[in-house]
Each structure stands twice: as C-alpha cells, then as structure tokens.
Amino acid sequence: MVDVSQHELVPDHTVLDSDELEDVLAEYDIKKTDLPKIKRTDPGLPDDAGVGDVIKVERDSRTTDRAVVYRLVIE
C-alpha cells in the first residue's frame, strides 16, 4: 500500500503543542473553533493527530516561499 503522506506533493503537517497553539490564537485574535477544519480521515494528517488538535500545514508557495496555514481536526 502507498503511504500518501510521504508523497512529494503533500505538504508538511505537524500537530501544534499547547504553547504554539496559544501563540497562534493570540496572534490572529481568534478562538480555536474559528480555524478552518480538516477531517481526521485526511490522509495527510500525522498518525498522532486527534480530534480537537490543531495542525500546522506548511507548503511551498511561489509568492512567499513557504505558506503556513492552521487547521482544526474534526471527526
């Protein structure tokens, strides 16, 4: 079986710890539930990601070199 998460076109997904999460929420002045959502079944998610976790997605960008977005894991 192919591990989709290892494909070169799949961006890096990492689970934020509580300190990083607090910094992100404060920077954008939002609540965790205001973040865009990502399903737990998304093949790009790390195995240790659970419902309620916030994921940092880093992808290549032509305009900014690296684009960083955050997603809340839902069921």
Short mmCIF file of C-alpha atoms in Angstrom, two decimals:
data_model
loop_
_atom_site.label_atom_id
_atom_site.label_comp_id
_atom_site.label_asym_id
_atom_site.label_seq_id
_atom_site.Cartn_x
_atom_site.Cartn_y
_atom_site.Cartn_z
CA MET A 1 0.00 0.00 0.00
CA VAL A 2 1.20 3.52 -0.79
CA ASP A 3 1.80 5.95 2.10
CA VAL A 4 0.18 9.12 0.73
CA SER A 5 1.71 11.28 3.47
CA GLN A 6 5.20 10.62 2.06
CA HIS A 7 4.37 11.86 -1.46
CA GLU A 8 6.43 14.88 -2.57
CA LEU A 9 3.33 16.98 -3.27
CA VAL A 10 1.79 16.51 0.19
CA PRO A 11 2.72 19.47 2.41
CA ASP A 12 4.22 19.03 5.88
CA HIS A 13 1.57 18.53 8.59
CA THR A 14 2.55 18.89 12.26
CA VAL A 15 0.48 18.88 15.45
CA LEU A 16 0.84 22.07 17.49
CA ASP A 17 1.60 21.80 21.20
CA SER A 18 -0.39 23.96 23.64
CA ASP A 19 2.21 26.78 23.76
CA GLU A 20 2.37 27.07 19.98
CA LEU A 21 -1.42 26.99 19.78
CA GLU A 22 -1.77 29.81 22.32
CA ASP A 23 0.70 31.92 20.31
CA VAL A 24 -1.19 31.35 17.04
CA LEU A 25 -4.60 32.12 18.56
CA ALA A 26 -3.26 35.28 20.20
CA GLU A 27 -1.51 36.43 17.00
CA TYR A 28 -4.70 36.17 14.96
CA ASP A 29 -7.04 37.09 17.87
CA ILE A 30 -9.29 34.07 17.25
CA LYS A 31 -10.69 31.04 19.05
CA LYS A 32 -9.70 27.51 18.11
CA THR A 33 -13.14 26.87 16.64
CA ASP A 34 -12.66 29.81 14.23
CA LEU A 35 -9.91 27.93 12.38
CA PRO A 36 -10.62 26.14 9.10
CA LYS A 37 -11.36 22.44 9.60
CA ILE A 38 -9.67 19.25 8.41
CA LYS A 39 -11.18 15.78 8.78
CA ARG A 40 -9.43 13.17 10.93
CA THR A 41 -9.55 10.83 7.94
CA ASP A 42 -7.44 13.16 5.75
CA PRO A 43 -4.54 11.01 4.51
CA GLY A 44 -2.01 13.81 5.03
CA LEU A 45 -2.54 14.01 8.79
CA PRO A 46 0.11 12.61 11.13
CA ASP A 47 -0.88 9.42 12.96
CA ASP A 48 -0.75 11.19 16.34
CA ALA A 49 -3.34 13.84 15.32
CA GLY A 50 -6.66 13.55 17.10
CA VAL A 51 -9.99 15.32 17.05
CA GLY A 52 -9.57 18.77 18.60
CA ASP A 53 -5.88 19.08 17.72
CA VAL A 54 -4.63 21.96 15.61
CA ILE A 55 -2.43 21.12 12.65
CA LYS A 56 0.19 23.41 11.10
CA VAL A 57 0.38 22.88 7.33
CA GLU A 58 3.49 24.21 5.60
CA ARG A 59 3.51 24.19 1.82
CA ASP A 60 5.69 25.65 -0.88
CA SER A 61 4.48 28.89 -2.37
CA ARG A 62 5.57 30.76 -5.46
CA THR A 63 4.89 34.13 -3.86
CA THR A 64 6.03 33.68 -0.24
CA ASP A 65 8.42 30.72 -0.48
CA ARG A 66 6.59 28.91 2.36
CA ALA A 67 2.88 29.30 3.16
CA VAL A 68 1.72 28.32 6.64
CA VAL A 69 -1.92 27.59 7.46
CA TYR A 70 -3.61 26.10 10.51
CA ARG A 71 -6.46 23.58 10.63
CA LEU A 72 -8.63 22.20 13.44
CA VAL A 73 -9.05 18.43 13.29
CA ILE A 74 -12.68 17.31 13.30
CA GLU A 75 -14.32 13.85 13.20
#
